[in-house]
Protein backbone atom coordinates (compact mmCIF):
# COMPACT_ATOMS: atom_id res chain seq x y z
CA UNK A 1 0.00 0.00 0.00
CA UNK A 2 1.56 3.32 -1.00
CA UNK A 3 1.28 6.54 0.97
CA UNK A 4 -1.77 7.88 -0.90
CA UNK A 5 -3.66 4.63 -0.43
CA UNK A 6 -2.72 4.59 3.25
CA UNK A 7 -3.85 8.21 3.68
CA UNK A 8 -7.12 7.44 1.92
CA UNK A 9 -7.66 4.41 4.13
CA UNK A 10 -6.92 6.44 7.28
CA UNK A 11 -9.33 9.17 6.15
CA UNK A 12 -12.05 6.58 5.57
CA UNK A 13 -11.47 5.09 9.01
CA UNK A 14 -11.66 8.52 10.64
CA UNK A 15 -14.85 9.37 8.76
CA UNK A 16 -16.47 6.12 9.89
CA UNK A 17 -15.50 6.76 13.50
CA UNK A 18 -16.91 10.30 13.40
CA UNK A 19 -20.17 9.06 11.89
CA UNK A 20 -20.49 6.35 14.55
CA UNK A 21 -19.79 8.85 17.34
CA UNK A 22 -22.44 11.16 15.87
CA UNK A 23 -24.95 8.31 15.78
CA UNK A 24 -24.21 7.47 19.41
CA UNK A 25 -24.72 11.09 20.44
CA UNK A 26 -28.03 11.26 18.57
CA UNK A 27 -29.18 8.07 20.29
CA UNK A 28 -28.28 9.51 23.68
CA UNK A 29 -30.12 12.75 22.90
CA UNK A 30 -33.22 10.84 21.79
CA UNK A 31 -33.13 8.73 24.96
CA UNK A 32 -32.77 11.85 27.13
CA UNK A 33 -35.70 13.51 25.36
CA UNK A 34 -37.90 10.44 25.80
CA UNK A 35 -36.95 10.19 29.47
CA UNK A 36 -37.78 13.87 30.02
CA UNK A 37 -41.12 13.45 28.27
CA UNK A 38 -42.03 10.49 30.47
CA UNK A 39 -41.00 12.37 33.62
CA UNK A 40 -43.14 15.35 32.66
CA UNK A 41 -46.12 13.14 31.88
CA UNK A 42 -45.80 11.44 35.25
CA UNK A 43 -45.53 14.79 37.04
CA UNK A 44 -48.62 16.03 35.19
CA UNK A 45 -50.59 12.96 36.20
CA UNK A 46 -49.55 13.41 39.83
CA UNK A 47 -50.60 17.07 39.77
CA UNK A 48 -53.93 16.14 38.20
CA UNK A 49 -54.55 13.53 40.89
CA UNK A 50 -53.71 16.03 43.64
CA UNK A 51 -56.01 18.63 42.12
CA UNK A 52 -58.81 16.10 41.91
CA UNK A 53 -58.22 15.14 45.54
CA UNK A 54 -58.33 18.79 46.57
CA UNK A 55 -61.54 19.35 44.61
CA UNK A 56 -63.11 16.29 46.23
CA UNK A 57 -62.04 17.53 49.67
CA UNK A 58 -63.72 20.88 49.04
CA UNK A 59 -66.89 19.14 47.83
CA UNK A 60 -66.92 16.95 50.93
CA UNK A 61 -66.32 19.92 53.23
CA UNK A 62 -69.10 21.96 51.66
CA UNK A 63 -71.54 19.09 51.29
CA UNK A 64 -71.58 19.27 47.49
CA UNK A 65 -70.46 15.69 47.08
CA UNK A 66 -73.83 14.21 48.08
PDB file of N, CA and C in Angstrom:
ATOM      1  N   UNK A   1       0.862  -1.170   0.000  1.00  0.00           N
ATOM      2  CA  UNK A   1       0.000   0.000   0.000  1.00  0.00           C
ATOM      3  C   UNK A   1       0.910   1.235   0.000  1.00  0.00           C
ATOM      4  N   UNK A   2       0.717   2.120  -0.975  1.00  0.00           N
ATOM      5  CA  UNK A   2       1.556   3.316  -1.000  1.00  0.00           C
ATOM      6  C   UNK A   2       0.984   4.379  -0.066  1.00  0.00           C
ATOM      7  N   UNK A   3       1.680   5.495   0.021  1.00  0.00           N
ATOM      8  CA  UNK A   3       1.285   6.538   0.973  1.00  0.00           C
ATOM      9  C   UNK A   3      -0.102   7.113   0.682  1.00  0.00           C
ATOM     10  N   UNK A   4      -0.458   7.300  -0.592  1.00  0.00           N
ATOM     11  CA  UNK A   4      -1.767   7.884  -0.904  1.00  0.00           C
ATOM     12  C   UNK A   4      -2.892   6.908  -0.562  1.00  0.00           C
ATOM     13  N   UNK A   5      -2.650   5.621  -0.794  1.00  0.00           N
ATOM     14  CA  UNK A   5      -3.665   4.628  -0.429  1.00  0.00           C
ATOM     15  C   UNK A   5      -3.818   4.560   1.090  1.00  0.00           C
ATOM     16  N   UNK A   6      -2.694   4.628   1.785  1.00  0.00           N
ATOM     17  CA  UNK A   6      -2.722   4.589   3.250  1.00  0.00           C
ATOM     18  C   UNK A   6      -3.459   5.811   3.808  1.00  0.00           C
ATOM     19  N   UNK A   7      -3.176   6.985   3.228  1.00  0.00           N
ATOM     20  CA  UNK A   7      -3.846   8.208   3.680  1.00  0.00           C
ATOM     21  C   UNK A   7      -5.340   8.127   3.411  1.00  0.00           C
ATOM     22  N   UNK A   8      -5.706   7.584   2.265  1.00  0.00           N
ATOM     23  CA  UNK A   8      -7.119   7.441   1.924  1.00  0.00           C
ATOM     24  C   UNK A   8      -7.806   6.475   2.883  1.00  0.00           C
ATOM     25  N   UNK A   9      -7.120   5.381   3.188  1.00  0.00           N
ATOM     26  CA  UNK A   9      -7.659   4.406   4.131  1.00  0.00           C
ATOM     27  C   UNK A   9      -7.854   5.048   5.506  1.00  0.00           C
ATOM     28  N   UNK A  10      -6.849   5.775   5.968  1.00  0.00           N
ATOM     29  CA  UNK A  10      -6.922   6.435   7.277  1.00  0.00           C
ATOM     30  C   UNK A  10      -8.076   7.449   7.313  1.00  0.00           C
ATOM     31  N   UNK A  11      -8.238   8.183   6.216  1.00  0.00           N
ATOM     32  CA  UNK A  11      -9.326   9.165   6.149  1.00  0.00           C
ATOM     33  C   UNK A  11     -10.681   8.465   6.215  1.00  0.00           C
ATOM     34  N   UNK A  12     -10.798   7.335   5.522  1.00  0.00           N
ATOM     35  CA  UNK A  12     -12.046   6.580   5.566  1.00  0.00           C
ATOM     36  C   UNK A  12     -12.341   6.054   6.956  1.00  0.00           C
ATOM     37  N   UNK A  13     -11.308   5.582   7.629  1.00  0.00           N
ATOM     38  CA  UNK A  13     -11.468   5.088   9.007  1.00  0.00           C
ATOM     39  C   UNK A  13     -11.930   6.221   9.927  1.00  0.00           C
ATOM     40  N   UNK A  14     -11.294   7.370   9.792  1.00  0.00           N
ATOM     41  CA  UNK A  14     -11.658   8.516  10.635  1.00  0.00           C
ATOM     42  C   UNK A  14     -13.093   8.951  10.371  1.00  0.00           C
ATOM     43  N   UNK A  15     -13.485   8.975   9.110  1.00  0.00           N
ATOM     44  CA  UNK A  15     -14.854   9.368   8.760  1.00  0.00           C
ATOM     45  C   UNK A  15     -15.865   8.402   9.387  1.00  0.00           C
ATOM     46  N   UNK A  16     -15.572   7.112   9.299  1.00  0.00           N
ATOM     47  CA  UNK A  16     -16.468   6.121   9.890  1.00  0.00           C
ATOM     48  C   UNK A  16     -16.590   6.277  11.393  1.00  0.00           C
ATOM     49  N   UNK A  17     -15.466   6.582  12.048  1.00  0.00           N
ATOM     50  CA  UNK A  17     -15.500   6.757  13.502  1.00  0.00           C
ATOM     51  C   UNK A  17     -16.312   7.992  13.886  1.00  0.00           C
ATOM     52  N   UNK A  18     -16.154   9.070  13.119  1.00  0.00           N
ATOM     53  CA  UNK A  18     -16.907  10.301  13.400  1.00  0.00           C
ATOM     54  C   UNK A  18     -18.403  10.062  13.200  1.00  0.00           C
ATOM     55  N   UNK A  19     -18.757   9.343  12.133  1.00  0.00           N
ATOM     56  CA  UNK A  19     -20.173   9.057  11.888  1.00  0.00           C
ATOM     57  C   UNK A  19     -20.754   8.208  13.014  1.00  0.00           C
ATOM     58  N   UNK A  20     -20.006   7.218  13.468  1.00  0.00           N
ATOM     59  CA  UNK A  20     -20.493   6.354  14.551  1.00  0.00           C
ATOM     60  C   UNK A  20     -20.663   7.152  15.837  1.00  0.00           C
ATOM     61  N   UNK A  21     -19.700   8.020  16.130  1.00  0.00           N
ATOM     62  CA  UNK A  21     -19.795   8.853  17.336  1.00  0.00           C
ATOM     63  C   UNK A  21     -21.025   9.765  17.248  1.00  0.00           C
ATOM     64  N   UNK A  22     -21.263  10.312  16.061  1.00  0.00           N
ATOM     65  CA  UNK A  22     -22.440  11.158  15.865  1.00  0.00           C
ATOM     66  C   UNK A  22     -23.724  10.377  16.085  1.00  0.00           C
ATOM     67  N   UNK A  23     -23.774   9.150  15.582  1.00  0.00           N
ATOM     68  CA  UNK A  23     -24.953   8.313  15.780  1.00  0.00           C
ATOM     69  C   UNK A  23     -25.177   8.014  17.257  1.00  0.00           C
ATOM     70  N   UNK A  24     -24.098   7.750  17.975  1.00  0.00           N
ATOM     71  CA  UNK A  24     -24.214   7.469  19.406  1.00  0.00           C
ATOM     72  C   UNK A  24     -24.744   8.685  20.155  1.00  0.00           C
ATOM     73  N   UNK A  25     -24.257   9.868  19.785  1.00  0.00           N
ATOM     74  CA  UNK A  25     -24.718  11.095  20.444  1.00  0.00           C
ATOM     75  C   UNK A  25     -26.191  11.347  20.150  1.00  0.00           C
ATOM     76  N   UNK A  26     -26.620  11.072  18.921  1.00  0.00           N
ATOM     77  CA  UNK A  26     -28.029  11.255  18.575  1.00  0.00           C
ATOM     78  C   UNK A  26     -28.902  10.269  19.353  1.00  0.00           C
ATOM     79  N   UNK A  27     -28.435   9.053  19.509  1.00  0.00           N
ATOM     80  CA  UNK A  27     -29.183   8.067  20.287  1.00  0.00           C
ATOM     81  C   UNK A  27     -29.322   8.514  21.738  1.00  0.00           C
ATOM     82  N   UNK A  28     -28.234   9.031  22.297  1.00  0.00           N
ATOM     83  CA  UNK A  28     -28.280   9.510  23.684  1.00  0.00           C
ATOM     84  C   UNK A  28     -29.235  10.684  23.828  1.00  0.00           C
ATOM     85  N   UNK A  29     -29.220  11.589  22.862  1.00  0.00           N
ATOM     86  CA  UNK A  29     -30.124  12.749  22.904  1.00  0.00           C
ATOM     87  C   UNK A  29     -31.580  12.294  22.803  1.00  0.00           C
ATOM     88  N   UNK A  30     -31.843  11.343  21.934  1.00  0.00           N
ATOM     89  CA  UNK A  30     -33.216  10.841  21.791  1.00  0.00           C
ATOM     90  C   UNK A  30     -33.676  10.155  23.071  1.00  0.00           C
ATOM     91  N   UNK A  31     -32.786   9.400  23.704  1.00  0.00           N
ATOM     92  CA  UNK A  31     -33.127   8.732  24.961  1.00  0.00           C
ATOM     93  C   UNK A  31     -33.407   9.766  26.050  1.00  0.00           C
ATOM     94  N   UNK A  32     -32.577  10.806  26.115  1.00  0.00           N
ATOM     95  CA  UNK A  32     -32.773  11.847  27.128  1.00  0.00           C
ATOM     96  C   UNK A  32     -34.104  12.572  26.911  1.00  0.00           C
ATOM     97  N   UNK A  33     -34.435  12.833  25.660  1.00  0.00           N
ATOM     98  CA  UNK A  33     -35.697  13.512  25.363  1.00  0.00           C
ATOM     99  C   UNK A  33     -36.887  12.639  25.744  1.00  0.00           C
ATOM    100  N   UNK A  34     -36.816  11.362  25.447  1.00  0.00           N
ATOM    101  CA  UNK A  34     -37.898  10.439  25.798  1.00  0.00           C
ATOM    102  C   UNK A  34     -38.051  10.348  27.311  1.00  0.00           C
ATOM    103  N   UNK A  35     -36.926  10.274  28.006  1.00  0.00           N
ATOM    104  CA  UNK A  35     -36.952  10.191  29.466  1.00  0.00           C
ATOM    105  C   UNK A  35     -37.575  11.450  30.071  1.00  0.00           C
ATOM    106  N   UNK A  36     -37.207  12.612  29.531  1.00  0.00           N
ATOM    107  CA  UNK A  36     -37.778  13.867  30.025  1.00  0.00           C
ATOM    108  C   UNK A  36     -39.273  13.919  29.769  1.00  0.00           C
ATOM    109  N   UNK A  37     -39.688  13.466  28.604  1.00  0.00           N
ATOM    110  CA  UNK A  37     -41.120  13.450  28.266  1.00  0.00           C
ATOM    111  C   UNK A  37     -41.894  12.582  29.248  1.00  0.00           C
ATOM    112  N   UNK A  38     -41.351  11.400  29.543  1.00  0.00           N
ATOM    113  CA  UNK A  38     -42.031  10.492  30.469  1.00  0.00           C
ATOM    114  C   UNK A  38     -42.088  11.081  31.869  1.00  0.00           C
ATOM    115  N   UNK A  39     -41.013  11.747  32.289  1.00  0.00           N
ATOM    116  CA  UNK A  39     -40.996  12.372  33.617  1.00  0.00           C
ATOM    117  C   UNK A  39     -42.052  13.473  33.711  1.00  0.00           C
ATOM    118  N   UNK A  40     -42.158  14.273  32.659  1.00  0.00           N
ATOM    119  CA  UNK A  40     -43.142  15.349  32.664  1.00  0.00           C
ATOM    120  C   UNK A  40     -44.566  14.805  32.652  1.00  0.00           C
ATOM    121  N   UNK A  41     -44.784  13.737  31.900  1.00  0.00           N
ATOM    122  CA  UNK A  41     -46.121  13.138  31.878  1.00  0.00           C
ATOM    123  C   UNK A  41     -46.488  12.607  33.262  1.00  0.00           C
ATOM    124  N   UNK A  42     -45.533  11.979  33.916  1.00  0.00           N
ATOM    125  CA  UNK A  42     -45.801  11.440  35.253  1.00  0.00           C
ATOM    126  C   UNK A  42     -46.085  12.574  36.239  1.00  0.00           C
ATOM    127  N   UNK A  43     -45.305  13.645  36.147  1.00  0.00           N
ATOM    128  CA  UNK A  43     -45.529  14.787  37.037  1.00  0.00           C
ATOM    129  C   UNK A  43     -46.908  15.396  36.787  1.00  0.00           C
ATOM    130  N   UNK A  44     -47.297  15.488  35.525  1.00  0.00           N
ATOM    131  CA  UNK A  44     -48.616  16.028  35.191  1.00  0.00           C
ATOM    132  C   UNK A  44     -49.737  15.170  35.744  1.00  0.00           C
ATOM    133  N   UNK A  45     -49.574  13.860  35.663  1.00  0.00           N
ATOM    134  CA  UNK A  45     -50.587  12.955  36.204  1.00  0.00           C
ATOM    135  C   UNK A  45     -50.683  13.081  37.721  1.00  0.00           C
ATOM    136  N   UNK A  46     -49.542  13.253  38.379  1.00  0.00           N
ATOM    137  CA  UNK A  46     -49.553  13.415  39.833  1.00  0.00           C
ATOM    138  C   UNK A  46     -50.246  14.713  40.216  1.00  0.00           C
ATOM    139  N   UNK A  47     -49.956  15.783  39.471  1.00  0.00           N
ATOM    140  CA  UNK A  47     -50.605  17.067  39.765  1.00  0.00           C
ATOM    141  C   UNK A  47     -52.111  16.979  39.536  1.00  0.00           C
ATOM    142  N   UNK A  48     -52.506  16.290  38.484  1.00  0.00           N
ATOM    143  CA  UNK A  48     -53.931  16.136  38.197  1.00  0.00           C
ATOM    144  C   UNK A  48     -54.622  15.360  39.316  1.00  0.00           C
ATOM    145  N   UNK A  49     -53.975  14.320  39.802  1.00  0.00           N
ATOM    146  CA  UNK A  49     -54.555  13.529  40.891  1.00  0.00           C
ATOM    147  C   UNK A  49     -54.665  14.358  42.164  1.00  0.00           C
ATOM    148  N   UNK A  50     -53.656  15.174  42.447  1.00  0.00           N
ATOM    149  CA  UNK A  50     -53.710  16.033  43.642  1.00  0.00           C
ATOM    150  C   UNK A  50     -54.816  17.076  43.516  1.00  0.00           C
ATOM    151  N   UNK A  51     -54.952  17.638  42.332  1.00  0.00           N
ATOM    152  CA  UNK A  51     -56.011  18.632  42.116  1.00  0.00           C
ATOM    153  C   UNK A  51     -57.385  17.993  42.271  1.00  0.00           C
ATOM    154  N   UNK A  52     -57.538  16.795  41.763  1.00  0.00           N
ATOM    155  CA  UNK A  52     -58.812  16.096  41.907  1.00  0.00           C
ATOM    156  C   UNK A  52     -59.091  15.807  43.372  1.00  0.00           C
ATOM    157  N   UNK A  53     -58.055  15.403  44.111  1.00  0.00           N
ATOM    158  CA  UNK A  53     -58.216  15.145  45.540  1.00  0.00           C
ATOM    159  C   UNK A  53     -58.611  16.405  46.294  1.00  0.00           C
ATOM    160  N   UNK A  54     -57.993  17.524  45.921  1.00  0.00           N
ATOM    161  CA  UNK A  54     -58.334  18.794  46.572  1.00  0.00           C
ATOM    162  C   UNK A  54     -59.767  19.191  46.244  1.00  0.00           C
ATOM    163  N   UNK A  55     -60.162  19.016  45.001  1.00  0.00           N
ATOM    164  CA  UNK A  55     -61.539  19.347  44.614  1.00  0.00           C
ATOM    165  C   UNK A  55     -62.530  18.472  45.359  1.00  0.00           C
ATOM    166  N   UNK A  56     -62.222  17.197  45.493  1.00  0.00           N
ATOM    167  CA  UNK A  56     -63.108  16.292  46.233  1.00  0.00           C
ATOM    168  C   UNK A  56     -63.183  16.684  47.705  1.00  0.00           C
ATOM    169  N   UNK A  57     -62.052  17.117  48.267  1.00  0.00           N
ATOM    170  CA  UNK A  57     -62.045  17.527  49.673  1.00  0.00           C
ATOM    171  C   UNK A  57     -62.929  18.753  49.882  1.00  0.00           C
ATOM    172  N   UNK A  58     -62.876  19.688  48.950  1.00  0.00           N
ATOM    173  CA  UNK A  58     -63.723  20.882  49.044  1.00  0.00           C
ATOM    174  C   UNK A  58     -65.191  20.486  48.917  1.00  0.00           C
ATOM    175  N   UNK A  59     -65.490  19.603  47.983  1.00  0.00           N
ATOM    176  CA  UNK A  59     -66.888  19.145  47.826  1.00  0.00           C
ATOM    177  C   UNK A  59     -67.376  18.465  49.086  1.00  0.00           C
ATOM    178  N   UNK A  60     -66.531  17.643  49.684  1.00  0.00           N
ATOM    179  CA  UNK A  60     -66.921  16.953  50.928  1.00  0.00           C
ATOM    180  C   UNK A  60     -67.118  17.938  52.054  1.00  0.00           C
ATOM    181  N   UNK A  61     -66.244  18.937  52.134  1.00  0.00           N
ATOM    182  CA  UNK A  61     -66.318  19.922  53.226  1.00  0.00           C
ATOM    183  C   UNK A  61     -67.548  20.805  53.079  1.00  0.00           C
ATOM    184  N   UNK A  62     -67.968  21.064  51.877  1.00  0.00           N
ATOM    185  CA  UNK A  62     -69.099  21.955  51.661  1.00  0.00           C
ATOM    186  C   UNK A  62     -70.408  21.208  51.453  1.00  0.00           C
ATOM    187  N   UNK A  63     -70.330  19.879  51.440  1.00  0.00           N
ATOM    188  CA  UNK A  63     -71.535  19.087  51.292  1.00  0.00           C
ATOM    189  C   UNK A  63     -72.012  18.974  49.852  1.00  0.00           C
ATOM    190  N   UNK A  64     -71.185  19.339  48.900  1.00  0.00           N
ATOM    191  CA  UNK A  64     -71.581  19.273  47.491  1.00  0.00           C
ATOM    192  C   UNK A  64     -71.382  17.904  46.876  1.00  0.00           C
ATOM    193  N   UNK A  65     -70.800  16.994  47.615  1.00  0.00           N
ATOM    194  CA  UNK A  65     -70.465  15.686  47.079  1.00  0.00           C
ATOM    195  C   UNK A  65     -71.566  14.664  47.346  1.00  0.00           C
ATOM    196  N   UNK A  66     -72.727  15.138  47.745  1.00  0.00           N
ATOM    197  CA  UNK A  66     -73.825  14.209  48.079  1.00  0.00           C
ATOM    198  C   UNK A  66     -74.758  14.047  46.919  1.00  0.00           C
TER     199      UNK A  66
END
